[in-house]
Every structure is written in C-alpha cells, then in structure tokens.
XYZ file of C-alpha atoms in Angstrom:
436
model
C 95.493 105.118 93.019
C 94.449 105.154 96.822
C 93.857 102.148 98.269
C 90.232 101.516 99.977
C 89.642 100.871 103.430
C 87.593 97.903 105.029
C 86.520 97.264 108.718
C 85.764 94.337 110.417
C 83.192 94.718 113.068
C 81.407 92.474 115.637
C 81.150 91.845 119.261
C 83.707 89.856 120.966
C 84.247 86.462 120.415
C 82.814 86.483 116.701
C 86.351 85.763 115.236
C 87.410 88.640 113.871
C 91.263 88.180 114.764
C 91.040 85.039 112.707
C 89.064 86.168 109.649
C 91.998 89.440 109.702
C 95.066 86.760 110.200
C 93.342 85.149 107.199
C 92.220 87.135 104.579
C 95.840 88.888 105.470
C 97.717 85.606 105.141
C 99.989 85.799 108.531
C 99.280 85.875 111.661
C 99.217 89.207 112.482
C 96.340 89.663 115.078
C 96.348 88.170 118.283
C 93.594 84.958 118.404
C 92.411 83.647 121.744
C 88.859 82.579 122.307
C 88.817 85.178 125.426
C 86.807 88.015 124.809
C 88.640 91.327 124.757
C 91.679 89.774 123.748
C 92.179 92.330 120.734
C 92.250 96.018 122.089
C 94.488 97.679 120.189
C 93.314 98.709 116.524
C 95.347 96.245 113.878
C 96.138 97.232 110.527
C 97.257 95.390 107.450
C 97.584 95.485 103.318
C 95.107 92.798 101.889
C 96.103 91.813 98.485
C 93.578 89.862 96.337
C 93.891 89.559 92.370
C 94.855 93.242 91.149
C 93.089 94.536 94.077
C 94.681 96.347 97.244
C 93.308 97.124 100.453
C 94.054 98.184 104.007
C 92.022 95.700 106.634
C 91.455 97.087 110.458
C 90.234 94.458 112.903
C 88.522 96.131 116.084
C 88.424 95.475 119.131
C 85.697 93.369 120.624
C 82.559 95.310 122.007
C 82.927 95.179 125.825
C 79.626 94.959 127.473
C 80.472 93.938 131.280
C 80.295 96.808 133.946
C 79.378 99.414 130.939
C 76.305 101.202 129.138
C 77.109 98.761 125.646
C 74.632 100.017 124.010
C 76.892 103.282 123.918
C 79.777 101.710 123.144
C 78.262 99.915 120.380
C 76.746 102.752 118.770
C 80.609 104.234 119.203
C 82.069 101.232 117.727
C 80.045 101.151 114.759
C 79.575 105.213 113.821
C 83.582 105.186 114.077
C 83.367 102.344 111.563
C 81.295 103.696 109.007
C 83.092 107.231 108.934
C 86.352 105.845 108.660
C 85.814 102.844 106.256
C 84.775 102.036 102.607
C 83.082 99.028 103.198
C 82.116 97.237 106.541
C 82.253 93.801 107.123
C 79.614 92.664 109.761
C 80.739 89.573 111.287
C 78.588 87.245 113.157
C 78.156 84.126 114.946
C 77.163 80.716 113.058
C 77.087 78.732 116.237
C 75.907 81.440 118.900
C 73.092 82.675 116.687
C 71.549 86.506 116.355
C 72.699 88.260 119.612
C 70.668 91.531 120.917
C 74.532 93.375 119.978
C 73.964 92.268 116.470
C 70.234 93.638 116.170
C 71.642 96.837 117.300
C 74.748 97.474 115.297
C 72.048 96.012 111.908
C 69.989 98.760 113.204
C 72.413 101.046 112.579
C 74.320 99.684 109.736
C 71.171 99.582 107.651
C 70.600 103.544 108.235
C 73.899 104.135 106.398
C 74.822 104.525 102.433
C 78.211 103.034 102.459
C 78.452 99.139 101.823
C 77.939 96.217 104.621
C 78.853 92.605 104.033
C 76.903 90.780 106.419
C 79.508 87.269 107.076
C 78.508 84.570 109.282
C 81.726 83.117 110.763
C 82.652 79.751 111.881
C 80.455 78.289 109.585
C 82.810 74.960 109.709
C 79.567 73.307 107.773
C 77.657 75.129 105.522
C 75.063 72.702 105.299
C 74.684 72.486 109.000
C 74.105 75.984 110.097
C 71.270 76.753 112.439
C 69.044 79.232 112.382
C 70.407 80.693 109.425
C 67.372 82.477 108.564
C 67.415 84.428 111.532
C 70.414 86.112 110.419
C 68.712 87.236 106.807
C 66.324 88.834 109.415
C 69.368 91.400 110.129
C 68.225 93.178 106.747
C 71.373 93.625 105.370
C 70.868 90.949 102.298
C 72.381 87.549 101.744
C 74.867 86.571 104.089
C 78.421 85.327 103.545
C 79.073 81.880 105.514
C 82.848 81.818 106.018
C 85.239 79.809 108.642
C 88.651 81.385 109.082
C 89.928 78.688 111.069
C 89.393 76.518 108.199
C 89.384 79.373 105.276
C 85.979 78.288 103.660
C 84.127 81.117 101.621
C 87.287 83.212 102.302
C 87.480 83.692 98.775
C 83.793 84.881 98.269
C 84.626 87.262 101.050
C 87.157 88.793 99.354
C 85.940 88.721 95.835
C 83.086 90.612 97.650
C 85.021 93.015 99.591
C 86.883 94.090 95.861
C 83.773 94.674 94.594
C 82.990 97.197 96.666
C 85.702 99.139 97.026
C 86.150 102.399 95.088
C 87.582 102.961 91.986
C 88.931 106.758 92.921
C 92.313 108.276 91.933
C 94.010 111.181 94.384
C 94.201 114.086 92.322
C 98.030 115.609 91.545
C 99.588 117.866 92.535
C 102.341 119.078 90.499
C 105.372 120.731 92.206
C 103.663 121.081 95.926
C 105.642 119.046 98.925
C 103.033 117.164 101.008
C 104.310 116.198 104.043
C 102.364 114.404 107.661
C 103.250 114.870 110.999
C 102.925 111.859 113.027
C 104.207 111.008 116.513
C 102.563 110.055 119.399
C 100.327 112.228 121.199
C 101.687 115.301 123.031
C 104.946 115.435 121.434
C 104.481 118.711 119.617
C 102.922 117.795 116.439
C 100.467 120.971 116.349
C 102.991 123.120 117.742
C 105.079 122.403 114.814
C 102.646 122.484 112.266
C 102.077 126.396 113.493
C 105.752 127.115 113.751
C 106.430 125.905 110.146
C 103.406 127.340 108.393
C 104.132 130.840 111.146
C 100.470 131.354 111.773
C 98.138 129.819 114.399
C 96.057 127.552 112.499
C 96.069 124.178 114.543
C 94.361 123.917 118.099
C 97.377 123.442 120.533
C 97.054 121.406 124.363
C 99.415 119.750 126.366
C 96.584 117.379 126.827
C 96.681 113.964 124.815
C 94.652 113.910 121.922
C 93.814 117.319 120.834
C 94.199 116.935 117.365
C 91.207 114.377 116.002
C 91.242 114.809 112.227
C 94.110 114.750 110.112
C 94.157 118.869 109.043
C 95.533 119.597 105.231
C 97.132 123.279 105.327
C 98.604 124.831 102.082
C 101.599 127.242 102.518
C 104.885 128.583 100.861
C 108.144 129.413 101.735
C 110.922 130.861 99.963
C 108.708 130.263 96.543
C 108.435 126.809 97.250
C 104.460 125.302 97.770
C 103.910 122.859 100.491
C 100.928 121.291 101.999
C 101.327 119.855 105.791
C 99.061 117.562 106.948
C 98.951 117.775 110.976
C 97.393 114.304 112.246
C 95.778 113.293 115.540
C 97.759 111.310 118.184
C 98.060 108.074 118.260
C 97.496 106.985 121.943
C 94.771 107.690 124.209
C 93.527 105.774 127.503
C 89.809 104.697 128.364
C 87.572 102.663 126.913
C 85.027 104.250 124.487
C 87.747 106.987 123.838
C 90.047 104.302 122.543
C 87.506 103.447 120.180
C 87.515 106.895 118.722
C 91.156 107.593 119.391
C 92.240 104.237 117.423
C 90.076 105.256 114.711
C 92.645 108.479 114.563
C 95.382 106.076 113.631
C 93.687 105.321 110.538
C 93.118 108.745 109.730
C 97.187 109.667 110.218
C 97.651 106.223 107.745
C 95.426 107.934 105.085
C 97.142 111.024 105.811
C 100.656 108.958 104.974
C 99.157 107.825 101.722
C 98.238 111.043 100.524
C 101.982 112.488 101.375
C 105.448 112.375 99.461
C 107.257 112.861 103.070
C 106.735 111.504 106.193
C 108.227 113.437 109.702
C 107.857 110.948 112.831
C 108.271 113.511 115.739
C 109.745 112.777 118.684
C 109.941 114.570 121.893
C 113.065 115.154 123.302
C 112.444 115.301 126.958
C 111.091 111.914 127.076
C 112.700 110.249 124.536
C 112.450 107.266 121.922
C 109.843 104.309 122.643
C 108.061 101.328 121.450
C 105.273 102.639 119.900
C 107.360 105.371 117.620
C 109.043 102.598 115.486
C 105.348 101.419 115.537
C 103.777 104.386 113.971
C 106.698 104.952 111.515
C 106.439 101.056 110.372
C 103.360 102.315 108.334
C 105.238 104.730 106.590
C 108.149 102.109 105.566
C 105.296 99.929 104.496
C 103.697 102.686 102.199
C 107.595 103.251 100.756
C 107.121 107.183 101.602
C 110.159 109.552 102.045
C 111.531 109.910 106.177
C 112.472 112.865 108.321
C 113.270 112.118 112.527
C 112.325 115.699 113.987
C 112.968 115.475 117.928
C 111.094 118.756 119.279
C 111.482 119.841 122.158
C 115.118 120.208 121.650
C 115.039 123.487 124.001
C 113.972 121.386 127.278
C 116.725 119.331 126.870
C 120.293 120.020 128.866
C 122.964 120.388 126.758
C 127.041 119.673 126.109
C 128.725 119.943 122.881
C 128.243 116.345 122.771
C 124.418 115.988 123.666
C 123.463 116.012 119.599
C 125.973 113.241 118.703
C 124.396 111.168 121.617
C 121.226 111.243 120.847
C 121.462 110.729 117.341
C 123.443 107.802 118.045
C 120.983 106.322 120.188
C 118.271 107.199 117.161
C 120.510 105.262 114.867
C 121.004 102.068 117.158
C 116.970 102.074 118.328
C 115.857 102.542 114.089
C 118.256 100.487 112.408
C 116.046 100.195 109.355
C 115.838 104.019 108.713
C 119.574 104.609 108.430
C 118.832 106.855 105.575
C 116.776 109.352 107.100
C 117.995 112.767 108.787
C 118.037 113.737 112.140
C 116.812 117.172 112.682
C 116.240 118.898 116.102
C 113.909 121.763 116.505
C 111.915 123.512 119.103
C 108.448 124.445 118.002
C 107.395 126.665 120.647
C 111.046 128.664 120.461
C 110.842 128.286 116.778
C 114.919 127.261 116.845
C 116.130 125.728 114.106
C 112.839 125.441 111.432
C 114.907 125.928 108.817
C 116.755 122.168 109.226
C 113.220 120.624 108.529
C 112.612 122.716 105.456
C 116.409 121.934 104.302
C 115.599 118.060 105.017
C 112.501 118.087 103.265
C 113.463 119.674 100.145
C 116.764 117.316 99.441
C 114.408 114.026 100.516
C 111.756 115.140 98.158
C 114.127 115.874 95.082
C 115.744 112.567 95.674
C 112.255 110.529 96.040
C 111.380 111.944 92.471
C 114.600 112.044 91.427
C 115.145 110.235 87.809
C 118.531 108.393 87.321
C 120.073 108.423 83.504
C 120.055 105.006 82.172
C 123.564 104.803 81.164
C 125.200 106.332 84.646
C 122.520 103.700 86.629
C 124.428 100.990 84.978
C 128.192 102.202 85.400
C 127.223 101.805 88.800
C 125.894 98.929 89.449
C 128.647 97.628 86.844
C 131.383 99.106 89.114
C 129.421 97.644 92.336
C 129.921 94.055 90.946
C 133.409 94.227 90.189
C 133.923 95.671 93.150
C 132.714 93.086 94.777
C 131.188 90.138 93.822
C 127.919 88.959 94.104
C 128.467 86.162 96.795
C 127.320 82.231 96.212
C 123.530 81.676 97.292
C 120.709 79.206 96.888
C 123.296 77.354 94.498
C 124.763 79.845 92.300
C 125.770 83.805 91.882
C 123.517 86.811 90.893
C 124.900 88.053 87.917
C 123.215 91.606 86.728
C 123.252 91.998 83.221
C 121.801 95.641 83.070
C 119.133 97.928 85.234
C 116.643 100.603 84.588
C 114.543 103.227 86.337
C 110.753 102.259 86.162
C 109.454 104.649 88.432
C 109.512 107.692 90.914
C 108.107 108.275 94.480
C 110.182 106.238 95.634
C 112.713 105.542 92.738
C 111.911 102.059 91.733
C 115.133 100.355 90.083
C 114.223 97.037 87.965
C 117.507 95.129 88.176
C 117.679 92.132 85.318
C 119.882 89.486 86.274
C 120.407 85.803 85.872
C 117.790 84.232 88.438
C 116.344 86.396 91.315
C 116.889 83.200 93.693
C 120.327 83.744 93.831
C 120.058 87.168 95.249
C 121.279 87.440 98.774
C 119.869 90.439 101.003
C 123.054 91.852 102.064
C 124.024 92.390 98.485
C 120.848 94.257 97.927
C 121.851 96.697 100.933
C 124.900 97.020 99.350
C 123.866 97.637 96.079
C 121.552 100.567 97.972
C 124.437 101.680 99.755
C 126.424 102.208 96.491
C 123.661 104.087 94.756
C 122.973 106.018 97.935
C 127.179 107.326 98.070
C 126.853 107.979 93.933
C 123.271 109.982 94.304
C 121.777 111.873 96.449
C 118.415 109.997 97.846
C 118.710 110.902 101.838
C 114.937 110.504 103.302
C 114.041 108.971 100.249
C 113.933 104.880 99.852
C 115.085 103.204 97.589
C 112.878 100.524 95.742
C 114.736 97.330 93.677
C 113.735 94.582 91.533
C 114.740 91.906 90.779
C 114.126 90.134 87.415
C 114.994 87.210 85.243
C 116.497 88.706 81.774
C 114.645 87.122 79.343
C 116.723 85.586 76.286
C-alpha cells in the first residue's frame, strides 16, 4: 500500500522543526528560534497506530529583501500539489499574521485536506485571541505544543484520518526501476540511452528534469518501466522551494520502484549529498545499482576501475551489496552492464528461498560459529522462514531477540548472501521469540 504524504507549512518561526522532531520521535530537524534556520526540505516516516506516513517540514517563508507575497503563494501551491494533507501551522502567542491570511486564502480555494494547528499552545486555557484564528476559515483548530507534546496525539489521530486509503496497482513481471542522482549527472541522458529513443528533455543545466517521467519499454523480451526523476539540488530562493519539492517527487518515484540506480558522475566524483539521496532508498528497503556515467570523460589505466570502485566501497560502506557498473550515456558504452545488474538484483529481491535449504543454512552458520554472549545470554535459532518478497523478508525464531548481537546479523546476511544469489537486493531479518 503507498504511504500518504503530509506537509507542514507556516512562516518562519511558527515551530515547525519542533512539531516534525516530534510527531517523528527524534530529533531530526534542526530547531533554533532564528528564522530561516530550516532551508533544506526534511523528510521522515511517521508511524502512528497501523498508520504510515512520510512528514516534510519546509522551510520558513522568507519575507526580508523579497516580494513574500510570491514566495508564499510558491510555498504553498508546491505544498498542495505535492502533499495529501497539509498541516497549517500557526502562532498561539504571535496571533493571526497578514502571511497566515494569505496562505488561508489560498488553502481554502483547494480540495485536498488542511489541518489548521495552533502551535505553542503551552496552555490551552490561556490562549489569546483564539477566535481570530477560526476567522482563517479552515474549521476548528488543533492547539498543540511540540516543545511540550500536548494535543500531539489529536494531531496525529487527525492527520491518519485523512490520509488515503489507495493501493499501487501491480504489475506482474515488468522491472520498475528510478534514476536518481544529483542534478546534472546524466540522469536523462541515460534514461534515453537505455530506452534508445529521445524521450526525456536533456541540458547540461541543473534542473531540467521537474517531474518524475514513467516510460514503458522492452528489451530482449523482458518489460521494464524507468522512471527518470528531477535533480535534487538547485540554488536560489523561490527555485529551492520548487526544486526541494522535486525531492519528494524522486521519493515517490522510489516507492513505486523494485530497483533503485543512484548515478554518479564520474568526472566529478562521489559527495555528501549522494549517500544522502540513496539513504531514502535504504530506508524504503528497495533493490541498489551504483551507475557512474560519464565513464568516457574519465582518463584511464588498467587500474582506474579497481580504484574507483574501491573508493565507492570505502565512501558507502552500508551498500556493500550493490554493483558497480560504469557506463557512458551519451557514447552509449557499456548499457548492457546496467541491464545485466538489474535483472540478477530483481530476481534476487523476489527471489523465494525453500524452507528446508533456508534452515541448513542458518543451521550450518551457527555451528560454524557461534552466536556470541550478549545482553546476558546467547541467541540460539531454533528454525527460520521466508515471510515475504521485495525485499526477501526472513523471520528468524530464536530464544530471546535481546540476545541478538548486530554483527551476527551481518553475518548471518553474509552467509545467505555466499549460499544465494541476492546482489542489489537487501536482505530483510526478524527476529522472534519461538513460542512454546
């Protein structure tokens, strides 16, 4: 089932950083009361009974030395195409501000849901002028505090209610697969070299590509569909707005998709913000290809691969399951390692293990070596079992879960990973008490 999407929204200052960091449970978001603080778009999976969401705290509208107005009206259309439900949050102790009348204004001219919350609301017997805020039009406000966490739960029981209750349709035997990368690397490019048609505006100019673009192809008998996203980076103000907004679009792109291929270009190499993008996809438990493009600008020894796939490995420790494949879209050299890549980490991330060879393994594993002593006693596995597919989702019934030490879960991966073949594709355990 896909997940819905909520926005929080608000000028600066509100405490929207908070109210994310709390209705997320960590402190994820950055909280200062400067506003501005927050300019990067923040993402995170809320969790609330049976119910699961992704959260995105904006940035605060800037009005100093710019037509706000504008960016306001940016702010908030970017909000309400992108998200489910919108949660409006406002002031308890600075009152109805001319920004809020405009962003009501334009909330209340829109069909999708708006949850009007008055934060920092410390006292919700003691907050003025609350009448003035019913005068928004957008019906009876929430009064929550996330510094102190009160009405946090009538936010959220809210937010659930809202959110839709839609299933992505299946399809059967077709490889989806999203390009993401940062801007510029060759995402496009590539998505017109593997499909071999021009179907995908090309630029060497950052941020071409808007909208995540679904395209439906085969090869060698084999249906696909590639989903080409926008960049994720762009500078200036009221473009970041929209260009942030494009991050959310390539995360509902990696939803939608068995396979995930992080792009990197070769003639500039591996930074921050790649493990950053690719973090989403780890979260979502999707299936991993590295694709460095570019691979034809590069100046090469016999050696040059080895390097830089060693420096791959030591800057993405965590994906030391996923090929390395290196391409050049606009030479189209070497398209066929993608396709090869794709195919083996797709058959292994649906890829169903027989009940009675799972076991021999992890039987073997243990006497092999032995679960080591932790929290007070050893893991002892009595037997396991496949639950699921997409990723392959092991449930592993042992003794007490407590005792399980995370090295011995890598190794247990590591042993399943030399027996079967699941490269690109993660592998998902649990761990269970077996039940007398």
């Amino acid at each position: 089932m896909a997940k819905g999407y909520v926005a929080l929204v608000g000028s600066p200052n509100v405490g929207k950083s908070t109210i994310f960091n709390r209705l997320l449970g960590e402190r994820k978001a950055i909280v200062n009361d400067m506003p501005g603080v927050t300019r990067d778009r923040m993402y995170g999976l809320c969790e609330w009974l049976d119910h699961s969401f992704y959260l995105i705290d904006t940035g605060g509208i800037e009005i100093e030395d710019r037509p706000f107005q504008e960016e306001i009206r940016i702010q908030a259309k970017i909000a309400i195409e992108e998200a489910d439900v919108i949660v409006f949050l406002v002031d308890a102790k600075t009152g109805v501000s001319k920004d809020d009348e405009l962003v009501a204004r334009i909330l209340r001219k829109e069909k999708k849901p708006v949850i009007l919350a008055i934060n920092k609301s410390d006292n919700k017997n003691k907050v003025e002028n609350l009448y003035d805020f019913y005068a928004l039009g957008l019906g009876e406000p929430i009064l929550v505090s996330g510094v102190h966490g009160i009405g946090i739960g009538d936010l959220l029981d809210k937010i659930v209610s809202y959110l839709p209750k839609k299933v992505e349709p299946k399809e059967e035997g077709k490889i989806c697969f999203t390009l993401v990368g940062r801007p510029n690397v060759g995402k496009s490019s590539l998505t017109n070299a593997l499909i071999n048609k021009n179907r995908v505006i090309t630029s060497n100019i950052e941020g071409t590509t808007r909208d995540a673009i679904d395209i439906d192809f085969t090869r060698d008998g084999r249906s696909y569909k590639v989903i080409d996203t926008a960049g994720l980076k762009r500078r200036g103000k009221i473009y970041e707005a929209i260009d942030k907004y494009s991050a959310l679009r390539a995360l509902k792109a990696m939803e939608r998709s068995d396979i995930v291929l992080l792009v990197i270009d070769a003639s500039v190499g591996i930074i921050e913000q790649d493990k950053h993008v690719i973090g989403y996809a780890i979260e979502q438990d999707k299936a991993i290809i590295i694709v460095v493009n570019k691979w034809d600008l590069v100046e090469k020894n016999e050696k040059t691969m080895q390097e830089f796939e060693k420096l791959i490995r030591a800057e993405f420790k965590f994906l030391d399951y996923a090929p390395i494949v290196f391409v050049s879209a606009l030479k189209k050299e070497r398209l066929h390692t993608i396709f090869k890549a794709i195919d083996v980490a797709y058959d292994g991330y649906v890829s169903r293990i027989q009940t009675s060879l799972l076991n021999s393994v992890i039987e073997d594993a243990q006497i092999m070596n032995e679960t080591p002593n932790f929290n007070g006693g050893r893991l002892r596995i009595y037997y396991a079992n496949q639950v699921a597919i997409k990723p392959p989702t092991i449930v592993m019934f042992c003794n007490d879960p407590n005792y399980l030490h995370f090295s011995y879960e890598r190794y247990l991966k590591n042993r399943l990973r030399e027996t079967f073949v699941f490269d690109g594709s993660p592998i998902k355990l649990i761990f269970r008490r077996k039940t007398q």
